[in-house]
mmCIF file of N, CA and C in Angstrom:
data_model
loop_
_atom_site.group_PDB
_atom_site.id
_atom_site.type_symbol
_atom_site.label_atom_id
_atom_site.label_comp_id
_atom_site.label_asym_id
_atom_site.label_seq_id
_atom_site.Cartn_x
_atom_site.Cartn_y
_atom_site.Cartn_z
ATOM 1 N N MET N 1 -10.391 9.832 -11.462
ATOM 2 C CA MET N 1 -9.710 10.931 -13.135
ATOM 3 C C MET N 1 -8.864 10.166 -13.498
ATOM 4 N N LEU N 2 -8.903 10.113 -15.662
ATOM 5 C CA LEU N 2 -8.182 9.600 -16.081
ATOM 6 C C LEU N 2 -7.622 10.600 -16.454
ATOM 7 N N VAL N 3 -6.464 10.616 -16.662
ATOM 8 C CA VAL N 3 -4.892 11.854 -16.938
ATOM 9 C C VAL N 3 -4.331 11.067 -18.544
ATOM 10 N N TRP N 4 -4.945 11.138 -19.509
ATOM 11 C CA TRP N 4 -4.697 10.386 -20.597
ATOM 12 C C TRP N 4 -3.858 9.699 -21.246
ATOM 13 N N PRO N 5 -3.453 8.848 -21.363
ATOM 14 C CA PRO N 5 -3.974 7.794 -21.376
ATOM 15 C C PRO N 5 -3.633 6.529 -20.054
ATOM 16 N N ILE N 6 -2.454 7.009 -20.110
ATOM 17 C CA ILE N 6 -1.382 5.911 -19.243
ATOM 18 C C ILE N 6 -1.442 6.527 -17.525
ATOM 19 N N VAL N 7 -2.125 7.214 -16.864
ATOM 20 C CA VAL N 7 -2.324 7.866 -15.558
ATOM 21 C C VAL N 7 -3.666 7.538 -15.483
ATOM 22 N N HIS N 8 -4.268 6.748 -13.980
ATOM 23 C CA HIS N 8 -5.706 6.813 -13.390
ATOM 24 C C HIS N 8 -5.392 7.993 -12.053
ATOM 25 N N LEU N 9 -6.313 8.655 -11.339
ATOM 26 C CA LEU N 9 -5.937 9.242 -10.422
ATOM 27 C C LEU N 9 -7.527 8.789 -9.655
ATOM 28 N N GLY N 10 -7.055 8.489 -8.451
ATOM 29 C CA GLY N 10 -8.225 8.366 -7.297
ATOM 30 C C GLY N 10 -7.948 9.574 -6.671
ATOM 31 N N THR N 11 -8.914 10.419 -5.731
ATOM 32 C CA THR N 11 -8.648 10.977 -4.786
ATOM 33 C C THR N 11 -9.965 10.918 -3.972
ATOM 34 N N TYR N 12 -9.439 10.114 -2.466
ATOM 35 C CA TYR N 12 -10.298 10.072 -1.404
ATOM 36 C C TYR N 12 -9.858 10.938 -0.269
ATOM 37 N N PRO N 13 -10.354 10.647 0.776
ATOM 38 C CA PRO N 13 -10.411 12.235 1.870
ATOM 39 C C PRO N 13 -9.590 12.137 2.752
ATOM 40 N N ASP N 14 -8.982 10.897 2.449
ATOM 41 C CA ASP N 14 -7.670 10.652 3.069
ATOM 42 C C ASP N 14 -6.145 10.086 2.630
ATOM 43 N N HIS N 15 -6.201 9.677 1.377
ATOM 44 C CA HIS N 15 -5.836 10.060 0.498
ATOM 45 C C HIS N 15 -5.819 10.023 -1.259
ATOM 46 N N VAL N 16 -4.701 9.629 -1.863
ATOM 47 C CA VAL N 16 -4.538 9.444 -3.609
ATOM 48 C C VAL N 16 -3.931 8.821 -3.897
ATOM 49 N N LEU N 17 -4.410 8.223 -4.642
ATOM 50 C CA LEU N 17 -4.024 6.496 -5.246
ATOM 51 C C LEU N 17 -4.214 7.029 -6.733
ATOM 52 N N LEU N 18 -2.451 6.847 -6.997
ATOM 53 C CA LEU N 18 -2.104 6.742 -8.519
ATOM 54 C C LEU N 18 -1.521 5.561 -9.499
ATOM 55 N N TYR N 19 -2.559 4.956 -10.531
ATOM 56 C CA TYR N 19 -2.232 4.231 -11.165
ATOM 57 C C TYR N 19 -1.129 4.599 -12.407
ATOM 58 N N ARG N 20 -0.032 3.994 -12.874
ATOM 59 C CA ARG N 20 1.062 4.458 -13.994
ATOM 60 C C ARG N 20 1.392 3.851 -14.784
ATOM 61 N N PHE N 21 0.840 3.710 -16.108
ATOM 62 C CA PHE N 21 0.682 2.247 -16.956
ATOM 63 C C PHE N 21 1.767 2.184 -17.826
ATOM 64 N N VAL N 22 2.955 1.918 -18.129
ATOM 65 C CA VAL N 22 3.995 2.037 -19.575
ATOM 66 C C VAL N 22 4.112 1.588 -20.116
ATOM 67 N N PRO N 23 4.003 1.522 -20.428
ATOM 68 C CA PRO N 23 4.152 0.079 -22.601
ATOM 69 C C PRO N 23 4.939 -0.311 -22.656
ATOM 70 N N ILE N 24 5.514 -1.575 -22.262
ATOM 71 C CA ILE N 24 6.989 -1.972 -22.747
ATOM 72 C C ILE N 24 7.376 -2.773 -24.134
ATOM 73 N N SER N 25 6.230 -3.351 -24.083
ATOM 74 C CA SER N 25 6.000 -3.367 -25.418
ATOM 75 C C SER N 25 4.322 -3.778 -25.817
ATOM 76 N N ALA N 26 4.498 -5.274 -26.822
ATOM 77 C CA ALA N 26 2.697 -4.809 -27.425
ATOM 78 C C ALA N 26 2.659 -5.739 -26.359
ATOM 79 N N GLN N 27 2.911 -7.388 -25.813
ATOM 80 C CA GLN N 27 2.632 -7.781 -24.665
ATOM 81 C C GLN N 27 2.608 -7.773 -23.226
ATOM 82 N N GLU N 28 3.979 -6.625 -22.806
ATOM 83 C CA GLU N 28 4.274 -5.985 -21.510
ATOM 84 C C GLU N 28 3.720 -4.420 -21.108
ATOM 85 N N THR N 29 3.186 -4.544 -19.407
ATOM 86 C CA THR N 29 3.157 -3.177 -19.808
ATOM 87 C C THR N 29 3.961 -3.417 -18.343
ATOM 88 N N ASP N 30 4.453 -1.858 -17.779
ATOM 89 C CA ASP N 30 5.015 -1.610 -16.375
ATOM 90 C C ASP N 30 3.845 -0.692 -15.931
ATOM 91 N N THR N 31 3.881 -1.231 -14.542
ATOM 92 C CA THR N 31 2.867 -0.685 -13.615
ATOM 93 C C THR N 31 2.653 -0.039 -12.250
ATOM 94 N N GLU N 32 3.077 0.670 -12.075
ATOM 95 C CA GLU N 32 3.597 1.114 -11.032
ATOM 96 C C GLU N 32 2.154 2.044 -10.123
ATOM 97 N N VAL N 33 1.640 1.512 -8.748
ATOM 98 C CA VAL N 33 0.551 2.393 -7.703
ATOM 99 C C VAL N 33 1.566 2.978 -6.997
ATOM 100 N N ILE N 34 1.052 4.254 -7.066
ATOM 101 C CA ILE N 34 1.193 5.224 -5.519
ATOM 102 C C ILE N 34 0.017 5.148 -4.706
ATOM 103 N N TRP N 35 -0.010 5.519 -3.267
ATOM 104 C CA TRP N 35 -0.799 5.963 -1.809
ATOM 105 C C TRP N 35 0.313 7.443 -1.882
ATOM 106 N N LEU N 36 -0.852 7.892 -1.818
ATOM 107 C CA LEU N 36 -0.280 9.565 -1.544
ATOM 108 C C LEU N 36 -1.078 9.559 -0.095
ATOM 109 N N VAL N 37 -0.852 10.172 0.838
ATOM 110 C CA VAL N 37 -1.196 10.366 2.358
ATOM 111 C C VAL N 37 -0.397 12.123 2.584
ATOM 112 N N ARG N 38 -0.664 12.989 3.775
ATOM 113 C CA ARG N 38 -0.814 13.785 3.754
ATOM 114 C C ARG N 38 0.765 14.426 4.101
ATOM 115 N N SER N 39 1.098 15.602 3.828
ATOM 116 C CA SER N 39 3.078 15.324 4.234
ATOM 117 C C SER N 39 3.007 14.782 5.891
ATOM 118 N N ASP N 40 2.401 15.426 6.467
ATOM 119 C CA ASP N 40 2.228 15.241 7.913
ATOM 120 C C ASP N 40 1.861 13.837 8.291
ATOM 121 N N ALA N 41 1.093 12.973 7.762
ATOM 122 C CA ALA N 41 0.427 12.271 8.082
ATOM 123 C C ALA N 41 2.116 11.111 9.426
ATOM 124 N N GLU N 42 1.732 10.390 10.404
ATOM 125 C CA GLU N 42 2.471 9.080 10.342
ATOM 126 C C GLU N 42 1.857 7.871 10.592
ATOM 127 N N GLU N 43 2.681 7.163 9.464
ATOM 128 C CA GLU N 43 2.287 6.075 9.605
ATOM 129 C C GLU N 43 2.223 5.013 10.987
ATOM 130 N N GLY N 44 1.033 4.383 11.085
ATOM 131 C CA GLY N 44 0.443 3.864 12.606
ATOM 132 C C GLY N 44 -0.031 4.564 13.913
ATOM 133 N N VAL N 45 -0.193 6.410 13.466
ATOM 134 C CA VAL N 45 -0.524 7.071 13.763
ATOM 135 C C VAL N 45 -1.822 7.651 13.385
ATOM 136 N N ASP N 46 -1.582 8.195 12.244
ATOM 137 C CA ASP N 46 -2.851 8.708 11.355
ATOM 138 C C ASP N 46 -3.430 7.628 10.034
ATOM 139 N N TYR N 47 -2.976 6.755 10.157
ATOM 140 C CA TYR N 47 -2.942 5.464 8.909
ATOM 141 C C TYR N 47 -1.727 4.401 9.076
ATOM 142 N N ASP N 48 -3.198 3.323 9.361
ATOM 143 C CA ASP N 48 -2.224 1.761 9.188
ATOM 144 C C ASP N 48 -2.214 1.500 7.304
ATOM 145 N N LEU N 49 -1.520 1.309 7.204
ATOM 146 C CA LEU N 49 -0.516 0.821 5.660
ATOM 147 C C LEU N 49 -0.759 -0.202 5.793
ATOM 148 N N ASP N 50 -1.362 -1.176 5.822
ATOM 149 C CA ASP N 50 -2.128 -2.485 5.532
ATOM 150 C C ASP N 50 -3.368 -2.208 5.550
ATOM 151 N N ARG N 51 -4.123 -1.188 6.315
ATOM 152 C CA ARG N 51 -5.926 -1.219 6.213
ATOM 153 C C ARG N 51 -5.832 -0.143 4.591
ATOM 154 N N LEU N 52 -4.820 0.989 4.459
ATOM 155 C CA LEU N 52 -4.692 2.193 3.355
ATOM 156 C C LEU N 52 -4.301 0.878 2.384
ATOM 157 N N THR N 53 -3.651 0.068 2.105
ATOM 158 C CA THR N 53 -3.912 -0.905 0.958
ATOM 159 C C THR N 53 -4.065 -1.882 0.567
ATOM 160 N N HIS N 54 -4.762 -2.314 0.849
ATOM 161 C CA HIS N 54 -5.699 -4.197 1.546
ATOM 162 C C HIS N 54 -6.539 -4.156 0.194
ATOM 163 N N VAL N 55 -7.349 -3.013 -0.207
ATOM 164 C CA VAL N 55 -8.471 -3.280 -0.772
ATOM 165 C C VAL N 55 -8.227 -2.829 -2.356
ATOM 166 N N TRP N 56 -7.190 -1.585 -2.279
ATOM 167 C CA TRP N 56 -6.486 -1.558 -3.165
ATOM 168 C C TRP N 56 -5.118 -3.356 -4.221
ATOM 169 N N THR N 57 -4.465 -3.444 -3.005
ATOM 170 C CA THR N 57 -3.765 -4.145 -3.590
ATOM 171 C C THR N 57 -4.595 -5.607 -4.454
ATOM 172 N N THR N 58 -5.429 -6.201 -3.619
ATOM 173 C CA THR N 58 -6.585 -6.943 -4.074
ATOM 174 C C THR N 58 -7.088 -7.148 -4.690
ATOM 175 N N THR N 59 -7.955 -5.544 -5.147
ATOM 176 C CA THR N 59 -8.092 -5.887 -6.510
ATOM 177 C C THR N 59 -7.185 -5.453 -7.916
ATOM 178 N N PHE N 60 -6.367 -5.045 -7.656
ATOM 179 C CA PHE N 60 -5.135 -4.932 -8.341
ATOM 180 C C PHE N 60 -5.042 -5.742 -8.682
ATOM 181 N N MET N 61 -4.733 -6.663 -7.771
ATOM 182 C CA MET N 61 -4.347 -8.295 -8.732
ATOM 183 C C MET N 61 -4.941 -9.563 -9.105
ATOM 184 N N GLU N 62 -6.549 -8.703 -8.765
ATOM 185 C CA GLU N 62 -7.250 -9.553 -9.081
ATOM 186 C C GLU N 62 -7.613 -8.674 -10.701
ATOM 187 N N ASP N 63 -7.313 -7.670 -11.135
ATOM 188 C CA ASP N 63 -7.388 -7.272 -12.468
ATOM 189 C C ASP N 63 -6.233 -7.982 -13.333
ATOM 190 N N LYS N 64 -4.932 -7.680 -12.676
ATOM 191 C CA LYS N 64 -4.292 -8.191 -13.210
ATOM 192 C C LYS N 64 -3.834 -9.685 -13.519
ATOM 193 N N LYS N 65 -4.509 -10.648 -13.161
ATOM 194 C CA LYS N 65 -5.092 -11.867 -13.387
ATOM 195 C C LYS N 65 -5.456 -11.410 -14.377
ATOM 196 N N ILE N 66 -7.349 -10.711 -14.089
ATOM 197 C CA ILE N 66 -8.226 -10.912 -15.749
ATOM 198 C C ILE N 66 -7.161 -10.337 -16.802
ATOM 199 N N CYS N 67 -6.039 -9.258 -17.234
ATOM 200 C CA CYS N 67 -5.603 -8.565 -18.012
ATOM 201 C C CYS N 67 -4.694 -9.602 -18.937
ATOM 202 N N GLU N 68 -3.618 -10.599 -17.618
ATOM 203 C CA GLU N 68 -2.891 -11.458 -18.357
ATOM 204 C C GLU N 68 -3.539 -12.571 -18.922
ATOM 205 N N ASP N 69 -4.938 -13.171 -18.415
ATOM 206 C CA ASP N 69 -5.116 -14.340 -19.140
ATOM 207 C C ASP N 69 -6.393 -13.623 -20.620
ATOM 208 N N ASN N 70 -6.570 -12.426 -20.432
ATOM 209 C CA ASN N 70 -6.869 -11.729 -21.656
ATOM 210 C C ASN N 70 -5.780 -11.489 -22.583
ATOM 211 N N GLN N 71 -4.825 -11.664 -22.638
ATOM 212 C CA GLN N 71 -3.553 -11.346 -23.619
ATOM 213 C C GLN N 71 -4.029 -12.645 -23.776
ATOM 214 N N LYS N 72 -3.548 -13.790 -23.008
ATOM 215 C CA LYS N 72 -3.202 -15.041 -23.975
ATOM 216 C C LYS N 72 -4.388 -15.451 -24.462
ATOM 217 N N GLY N 73 -5.139 -15.224 -24.152
ATOM 218 C CA GLY N 73 -6.566 -15.783 -25.326
ATOM 219 C C GLY N 73 -6.290 -14.464 -26.826
ATOM 220 N N VAL N 74 -5.864 -13.534 -26.417
ATOM 221 C CA VAL N 74 -5.967 -12.760 -27.996
ATOM 222 C C VAL N 74 -4.020 -12.906 -28.374
ATOM 223 N N GLN N 75 -3.431 -13.541 -28.285
ATOM 224 C CA GLN N 75 -2.391 -15.184 -28.399
ATOM 225 C C GLN N 75 -2.986 -16.156 -29.239
ATOM 226 N N SER N 76 -3.989 -16.277 -28.659
ATOM 227 C CA SER N 76 -4.245 -18.006 -28.903
ATOM 228 C C SER N 76 -4.399 -17.481 -30.864
ATOM 229 N N SER N 77 -4.468 -19.074 -31.471
ATOM 230 C CA SER N 77 -4.306 -19.061 -33.096
ATOM 231 C C SER N 77 -5.862 -18.942 -33.514
ATOM 232 N N ASP N 78 -6.664 -18.813 -32.262
ATOM 233 C CA ASP N 78 -8.211 -19.439 -32.086
ATOM 234 C C ASP N 78 -9.172 -18.187 -32.030
ATOM 235 N N TYR N 79 -7.923 -16.994 -31.222
ATOM 236 C CA TYR N 79 -9.117 -15.482 -31.222
ATOM 237 C C TYR N 79 -9.609 -15.214 -32.531
ATOM 238 N N GLN N 80 -10.910 -14.559 -32.347
ATOM 239 C CA GLN N 80 -10.981 -13.230 -33.400
ATOM 240 C C GLN N 80 -11.400 -12.194 -33.016
ATOM 241 N N PRO N 81 -11.101 -11.505 -33.437
ATOM 242 C CA PRO N 81 -11.241 -10.251 -32.821
ATOM 243 C C PRO N 81 -12.813 -9.799 -32.934
ATOM 244 N N GLY N 82 -13.760 -9.269 -32.337
ATOM 245 C CA GLY N 82 -14.738 -8.099 -32.945
ATOM 246 C C GLY N 82 -14.948 -6.909 -32.295
ATOM 247 N N ARG N 83 -16.055 -6.657 -32.187
ATOM 248 C CA ARG N 83 -16.950 -5.410 -31.782
ATOM 249 C C ARG N 83 -16.487 -5.007 -30.190
ATOM 250 N N TYR N 84 -16.583 -3.837 -29.611
ATOM 251 C CA TYR N 84 -16.332 -3.534 -28.270
ATOM 252 C C TYR N 84 -17.468 -4.019 -27.731
ATOM 253 N N SER N 85 -17.869 -3.981 -26.638
ATOM 254 C CA SER N 85 -18.957 -4.036 -25.667
ATOM 255 C C SER N 85 -19.434 -2.154 -25.456
ATOM 256 N N LEU N 86 -21.070 -2.207 -25.540
ATOM 257 C CA LEU N 86 -20.820 -0.766 -24.915
ATOM 258 C C LEU N 86 -20.442 -0.092 -23.752
ATOM 259 N N LEU N 87 -20.025 -1.398 -22.376
ATOM 260 C CA LEU N 87 -19.920 -0.900 -21.398
ATOM 261 C C LEU N 87 -18.241 -1.085 -21.589
ATOM 262 N N GLU N 88 -17.406 -1.430 -22.768
ATOM 263 C CA GLU N 88 -16.074 -0.698 -22.930
ATOM 264 C C GLU N 88 -16.092 0.862 -23.943
ATOM 265 N N THR N 89 -15.869 1.735 -22.840
ATOM 266 C CA THR N 89 -16.275 3.039 -23.680
ATOM 267 C C THR N 89 -14.552 3.835 -23.387
ATOM 268 N N ARG N 90 -14.215 3.088 -22.631
ATOM 269 C CA ARG N 90 -12.651 3.493 -22.174
ATOM 270 C C ARG N 90 -11.814 2.768 -23.260
ATOM 271 N N THR N 91 -11.767 1.482 -23.128
ATOM 272 C CA THR N 91 -11.442 0.427 -24.228
ATOM 273 C C THR N 91 -11.376 0.841 -25.179
ATOM 274 N N THR N 92 -12.359 1.509 -25.793
ATOM 275 C CA THR N 92 -12.478 2.482 -27.237
ATOM 276 C C THR N 92 -12.155 3.236 -27.390
ATOM 277 N N GLN N 93 -12.139 4.683 -26.495
ATOM 278 C CA GLN N 93 -11.388 5.546 -26.466
ATOM 279 C C GLN N 93 -9.881 5.616 -26.586
ATOM 280 N N PHE N 94 -9.845 4.601 -25.879
ATOM 281 C CA PHE N 94 -8.034 4.233 -26.157
ATOM 282 C C PHE N 94 -7.268 3.741 -27.447
ATOM 283 N N ALA N 95 -8.016 2.509 -27.441
ATOM 284 C CA ALA N 95 -7.503 1.954 -29.231
ATOM 285 C C ALA N 95 -8.173 3.776 -30.001
ATOM 286 N N ASP N 96 -9.492 4.285 -29.896
ATOM 287 C CA ASP N 96 -9.242 5.313 -31.780
ATOM 288 C C ASP N 96 -7.841 6.482 -30.889
ATOM 289 N N TRP N 97 -7.737 6.350 -29.766
ATOM 290 C CA TRP N 97 -6.704 7.838 -29.330
ATOM 291 C C TRP N 97 -5.113 7.090 -30.150
ATOM 292 N N TYR N 98 -5.355 5.551 -30.286
ATOM 293 C CA TYR N 98 -3.709 5.116 -29.755
ATOM 294 C C TYR N 98 -3.244 4.951 -31.510
ATOM 295 N N ILE N 99 -4.332 4.167 -32.351
ATOM 296 C CA ILE N 99 -4.638 4.645 -33.632
ATOM 297 C C ILE N 99 -4.415 5.685 -34.416
ATOM 298 N N LYS N 100 -5.196 7.088 -33.554
ATOM 299 C CA LYS N 100 -5.175 8.110 -34.250
ATOM 300 C C LYS N 100 -3.295 8.815 -34.117
ATOM 301 N N ASN N 101 -2.867 8.772 -33.511
ATOM 302 C CA ASN N 101 -1.557 8.560 -32.727
ATOM 303 C C ASN N 101 -0.235 7.524 -33.975
ATOM 304 N N LEU N 102 -0.591 6.698 -34.033
ATOM 305 C CA LEU N 102 -0.039 6.252 -34.971
ATOM 306 C C LEU N 102 -0.051 6.351 -36.246
ATOM 307 N N VAL N 103 -0.894 6.798 -36.624
ATOM 308 C CA VAL N 103 -1.337 7.128 -37.731
ATOM 309 C C VAL N 103 -0.664 8.311 -38.225
ATOM 310 N N SER N 104 -0.629 9.565 -37.231
ATOM 311 C CA SER N 104 -0.448 10.542 -36.717
ATOM 312 C C SER N 104 1.462 10.902 -37.090
ATOM 313 N N GLU N 105 1.666 9.548 -36.186
ATOM 314 C CA GLU N 105 3.379 9.178 -35.914
ATOM 315 C C GLU N 105 3.785 8.927 -37.803
ATOM 316 N N LYS N 106 3.189 7.778 -38.064
ATOM 317 C CA LYS N 106 3.797 7.880 -38.941
ATOM 318 C C LYS N 106 3.400 8.856 -40.444
ATOM 319 N N HIS N 107 2.211 9.618 -40.255
ATOM 320 C CA HIS N 107 2.789 10.530 -40.728
ATOM 321 C C HIS N 107 4.149 11.441 -40.764
ATOM 322 N N GLN N 108 4.052 11.745 -39.505
ATOM 323 C CA GLN N 108 5.283 12.335 -39.520
ATOM 324 C C GLN N 108 6.758 11.864 -39.897
ATOM 325 N N GLN N 109 7.004 10.642 -39.978
ATOM 326 C CA GLN N 109 7.980 10.262 -39.968
ATOM 327 C C GLN N 109 8.430 9.987 -41.917
ATOM 328 N N ASP N 110 6.508 9.825 -42.632
ATOM 329 C CA ASP N 110 6.795 10.081 -44.523
ATOM 330 C C ASP N 110 7.504 11.544 -44.385
ATOM 331 N N ASP N 111 7.288 12.299 -44.083
ATOM 332 C CA ASP N 111 7.372 13.932 -44.272
ATOM 333 C C ASP N 111 9.113 14.052 -44.087
ATOM 334 N N GLU N 112 10.185 13.264 -42.758
ATOM 335 C CA GLU N 112 10.745 13.560 -42.870
ATOM 336 C C GLU N 112 11.584 12.919 -43.942
#
């Protein structure tokens, strides 16, 4: 489930996973990953923390590397923007949302 635009919520039988993204600047985003288990669950008894977080930590670090490398490419003087692929619907939706809100904010500032 995507809680637009900066939170991703994953629900699973034994836990919930929250990703929270907070833009800091055009080149930097703060990311918080939160695992939630039942309030009465005991670590080491009802779940193993390393087992619970291993896959998500590994894939998150891989995704982080991809994003950082992509940002380096975009900042290159050789970069030429193009269309999004048909597989990038969420990216397209985010870009559309961002532009719409940026334009809306600009109009509000102009009206003041």
